[in-house]
Amino acid sequence: MDDERPDVLTIGRLAHRTGLPVRTLRFWSDEGAVPPVGRSAGGYRLYDAESVARVELVRTLRELGLGLDDACRVLSGRTTVAQVADAHVAALDAQIRSLKVSRAVLSTVAKRGSTVEETALMNRLARLSAAERKQIIDEFKEEVFGGLDDPRLRDRMRAFSIELPDDPTPEQVDAWIELAELVRDPGFRTRLRTWMELNTPIPGQGPPPGASIWWARQIVQTVAEVRKGGVAPEGPAAAEVLAELFGDADRAAVLRGLEAGIEAGAEHYRRLVARVRGQSSSPDATEELEWLARALRAADQT
């Protein structure tokens, strides 16, 4: 009989040779991936050495995540392994990006203890297209920075990009969710606009008192060193620091600009933007800024 020849394999012998279950081989055979080379007198499927090679190729492609349709196309010569692999890599990349987004959303939900409604909102924000994300940021920048008296600063802020990369890390997605929620908040936009107006130079005039607190980090570094030395904001040593930093500038104007930035959460916004962009940022200066505000209030009362 044909099925007793050593070069011909029944499906049972093919299963033994390849280590795959008979039911799997039968399914692959029915789908055309590993068709029998003939039939025995009793009507049983027969396979040969080439069938073993086909089984190994199909198994490899299946372990790599390709479907039987792709395997059949490769085996029939309608496409190549390289072409199928290239298409599958693109699909896997998209799946990986989606999984990263899902992980970031779930991580944020767990950290915040979010409600179902909050979870749904975060998921929508995380999965916005690049164009939709850009629209949110453009609307925010126009409302906060549009119409400022300093054209150079206005144009620089408008050109400042806040983009989530095509392949973001979970940390970047988490930062984008928080940033998107923040910049869509009308209250935050109003507070940030007030802060910008107080610290934007007027054409033909010098910078507003205290604007350098935000545009130059040297002041923050000076205050950090003073705090590290244990200087209290209400003491005489703090008054000397203020004199060194601001000279005879209008201290009340300095305080107004400083308080507006603290109330707006400008430091938090700055650090969120850096995280979305995958950039390192200088340390959070909120404590230094609050120390400075306390020192200015104390000096105003003396």
XYZ file of C-alpha atoms in Angstrom:
302
model
C 0.000 0.000 0.000
C 1.098 3.607 -0.682
C 0.790 4.603 2.957
C 3.276 1.856 3.911
C 6.056 3.254 1.688
C 8.799 4.967 3.739
C 8.683 8.094 1.526
C 4.943 8.538 2.033
C 3.440 9.735 5.305
C -0.042 9.381 6.658
C -1.302 12.339 8.643
C -0.500 10.400 11.824
C 3.100 9.830 10.754
C 3.354 13.489 9.669
C 2.162 14.510 13.123
C 4.783 12.258 14.710
C 7.518 13.649 12.433
C 6.667 17.320 13.084
C 5.441 17.112 16.680
C 2.141 18.807 15.823
C -1.333 17.479 16.709
C -3.234 15.644 13.975
C -6.148 18.060 14.331
C -3.850 21.023 13.592
C -2.405 19.355 10.504
C -5.883 18.404 9.313
C -7.036 22.020 9.672
C -3.993 23.326 7.801
C -4.595 20.736 5.119
C -8.258 21.706 4.789
C -7.247 25.362 4.440
C -4.797 24.551 1.648
C -1.600 25.364 3.533
C -0.374 21.749 3.594
C -2.400 19.875 0.977
C -1.989 16.082 0.702
C 0.064 14.790 -2.214
C -2.366 11.922 -2.719
C -4.762 9.484 -1.151
C -4.344 5.896 -0.026
C -6.515 3.095 -1.351
C -8.611 3.594 1.728
C -9.013 7.328 1.053
C -6.597 8.548 3.715
C -4.482 11.643 3.094
C -0.848 11.079 2.184
C 2.098 13.448 2.518
C 5.794 13.445 1.546
C 9.094 15.025 2.544
C 8.099 18.330 0.912
C 4.986 18.325 3.082
C 7.232 18.203 6.159
C 9.072 21.304 4.905
C 5.755 23.075 4.269
C 4.595 22.251 7.774
C 7.783 23.751 9.242
C 7.351 26.935 7.205
C 3.701 27.288 8.179
C 4.555 26.679 11.827
C 7.277 29.360 11.698
C 4.949 31.907 10.122
C 2.179 31.102 12.605
C 4.575 31.467 15.569
C 5.489 34.899 14.186
C 1.807 35.826 14.267
C 0.955 35.532 10.566
C -2.346 34.055 9.496
C -2.886 30.951 7.381
C -3.952 33.134 4.455
C -0.519 34.786 4.453
C 1.172 31.379 4.719
C -0.832 30.085 1.736
C 0.077 33.157 -0.329
C 3.780 32.623 0.414
C 3.635 28.917 -0.354
C 1.771 29.504 -3.612
C 4.324 32.079 -4.749
C 1.823 34.951 -4.800
C 4.023 36.888 -2.382
C 7.344 36.535 -0.584
C 8.178 36.019 3.050
C 9.933 39.413 3.034
C 6.844 41.223 1.727
C 4.561 39.553 4.240
C 7.044 40.237 7.048
C 7.255 43.937 6.125
C 3.474 44.329 6.249
C 3.284 42.396 9.501
C 5.993 44.559 11.123
C 3.899 47.647 10.362
C 0.832 45.999 11.880
C 2.797 44.951 14.968
C 4.174 48.478 15.378
C 0.636 49.859 15.347
C -0.452 47.225 17.868
C 2.497 47.992 20.130
C 1.691 51.722 20.039
C -1.907 50.941 20.923
C -0.816 48.701 23.798
C 1.497 51.440 25.114
C -1.412 53.868 25.105
C -3.639 51.338 26.887
C -0.957 50.711 29.501
C -0.460 54.431 30.095
C -4.194 55.075 30.465
C -4.666 52.153 32.856
C -1.610 53.225 34.858
C -3.009 56.744 35.182
C -6.437 55.398 36.128
C -4.904 53.220 38.848
C -2.770 56.096 40.153
C -5.653 58.561 40.282
C -8.390 56.151 41.327
C -10.432 57.484 38.397
C -14.150 57.040 37.851
C -15.588 55.362 34.765
C -16.333 58.780 33.225
C -12.797 60.041 33.891
C -11.358 56.830 32.452
C -13.369 57.236 29.261
C -12.194 60.857 28.901
C -8.547 59.940 29.428
C -8.812 57.128 26.892
C -10.250 59.540 24.303
C -7.534 62.110 24.960
C -4.807 59.483 24.701
C -6.087 58.149 21.363
C -6.576 61.457 19.571
C -4.969 61.699 16.172
C -1.960 63.959 15.650
C -4.207 66.510 13.905
C -6.700 66.473 16.795
C -3.929 66.929 19.359
C -2.487 69.813 17.346
C -5.892 71.504 17.208
C -6.219 71.391 21.006
C -2.759 72.913 21.469
C -3.233 75.529 18.727
C -6.516 76.718 20.271
C -4.839 76.901 23.680
C -1.833 78.868 22.378
C -4.023 81.312 20.473
C -6.131 82.078 23.543
C -3.166 82.373 25.930
C -0.475 83.918 23.729
C -2.421 85.555 20.892
C -2.479 89.353 20.841
C 0.415 89.853 23.241
C 2.086 93.228 22.838
C 5.509 91.703 22.204
C 5.378 90.249 18.652
C 8.629 88.337 19.095
C 7.450 86.592 22.246
C 4.020 85.931 20.736
C 5.498 84.394 17.600
C 7.972 82.342 19.600
C 5.205 80.919 21.770
C 3.035 80.135 18.759
C 5.914 78.283 17.098
C 6.628 76.348 20.291
C 5.571 72.783 19.510
C 3.970 70.412 22.005
C 3.828 67.146 20.110
C 3.424 63.560 21.230
C 5.790 61.419 19.120
C 4.485 58.612 16.897
C 5.980 56.027 19.248
C 5.527 57.563 22.710
C 6.624 56.056 25.976
C 3.951 55.353 28.611
C 5.337 58.314 30.578
C 4.818 60.627 27.594
C 1.248 59.407 27.104
C 0.544 59.897 30.812
C 1.935 63.454 30.618
C -0.098 64.175 27.465
C -3.339 63.082 29.175
C -2.669 65.454 32.069
C -1.548 68.287 29.785
C -4.578 67.914 27.495
C -6.908 68.064 30.490
C -5.057 71.134 31.770
C -4.979 73.207 28.568
C -8.686 72.502 27.913
C -9.567 74.020 31.313
C -10.901 77.595 30.772
C -9.794 78.597 34.261
C -6.225 77.537 33.606
C -6.198 79.413 30.287
C -7.395 82.586 32.001
C -4.839 82.343 34.805
C -1.991 81.639 32.392
C -3.052 84.530 30.157
C -3.037 86.894 33.167
C 0.441 85.715 34.097
C 1.682 86.167 30.519
C 0.310 89.708 30.329
C 1.995 90.674 33.605
C 5.348 89.322 32.418
C 5.345 90.314 28.735
C 7.590 93.238 27.760
C 5.797 96.266 26.302
C 7.303 97.533 23.030
C 9.592 100.500 23.684
C 9.858 99.699 27.377
C 12.006 97.361 29.443
C 10.759 94.032 30.746
C 8.160 94.182 33.538
C 9.533 94.001 37.064
C 10.154 90.403 38.042
C 9.775 88.973 34.530
C 13.296 87.607 34.780
C 12.089 85.242 37.513
C 10.413 83.202 34.791
C 12.681 83.800 31.824
C 16.014 83.313 33.633
C 16.626 80.449 36.051
C 19.476 82.232 37.846
C 17.013 83.804 40.270
C 15.532 80.419 41.123
C 19.016 79.000 41.616
C 19.916 81.870 43.936
C 16.794 81.314 46.031
C 17.469 77.559 46.133
C 20.921 78.223 47.612
C 19.460 80.672 50.124
C 16.789 78.170 51.203
C 19.418 75.470 51.506
C 21.299 77.781 53.847
C 18.233 77.980 56.091
C 17.370 81.627 55.440
C 13.773 82.413 56.455
C 11.738 84.487 53.965
C 10.637 86.885 56.702
C 14.102 87.661 58.085
C 16.629 90.450 57.380
C 18.813 88.099 55.336
C 15.908 87.582 52.943
C 15.586 91.356 52.534
C 19.219 91.477 51.465
C 18.547 88.749 48.894
C 15.633 90.760 47.481
C 17.788 93.859 47.212
C 20.420 91.863 45.341
C 17.900 90.307 42.976
C 15.612 93.257 42.224
C 17.417 96.430 43.286
C 14.998 99.366 43.247
C 12.400 97.642 41.025
C 8.726 97.979 41.902
C 8.426 95.133 44.426
C 4.625 95.187 44.308
C 4.721 94.627 40.540
C 7.254 91.851 40.991
C 4.972 90.166 43.519
C 1.904 90.469 41.270
C 3.677 88.745 38.402
C 5.119 86.094 40.689
C 1.802 85.313 42.378
C 0.051 85.117 39.005
C 2.546 82.499 37.829
C 2.215 80.470 41.010
C -1.591 80.613 40.848
C -1.544 79.594 37.187
C 0.694 76.612 37.901
C 3.251 77.780 35.333
C 5.922 75.452 36.717
C 3.643 72.426 36.472
C 2.722 73.368 32.903
C 6.397 73.789 31.961
C 7.328 70.367 33.325
C 4.365 68.645 31.672
C 5.370 70.061 28.297
C 8.911 68.762 28.781
C 7.618 65.295 29.701
C 5.357 65.128 26.643
C 8.296 66.077 24.448
C 10.538 63.515 26.122
C 12.944 66.177 27.326
C 14.674 66.593 30.647
C 13.665 69.738 32.480
C 15.064 71.729 35.343
C 13.748 70.728 38.774
C 10.357 71.940 39.974
C 10.934 75.453 41.338
C 7.530 75.876 43.001
C 8.971 75.885 46.524
C 11.599 78.473 45.580
C 8.961 80.688 43.970
C 6.698 80.438 47.009
C 9.638 81.335 49.281
C 10.284 84.391 47.119
C 6.622 85.419 47.274
C 6.648 85.146 51.072
C 9.811 87.245 51.224
C 8.278 89.943 49.009
C 5.099 90.048 51.126
C 7.149 90.295 54.315
C 9.248 93.107 52.856
C 6.104 94.971 51.828
C 4.888 94.929 55.432
C 8.042 96.377 56.919
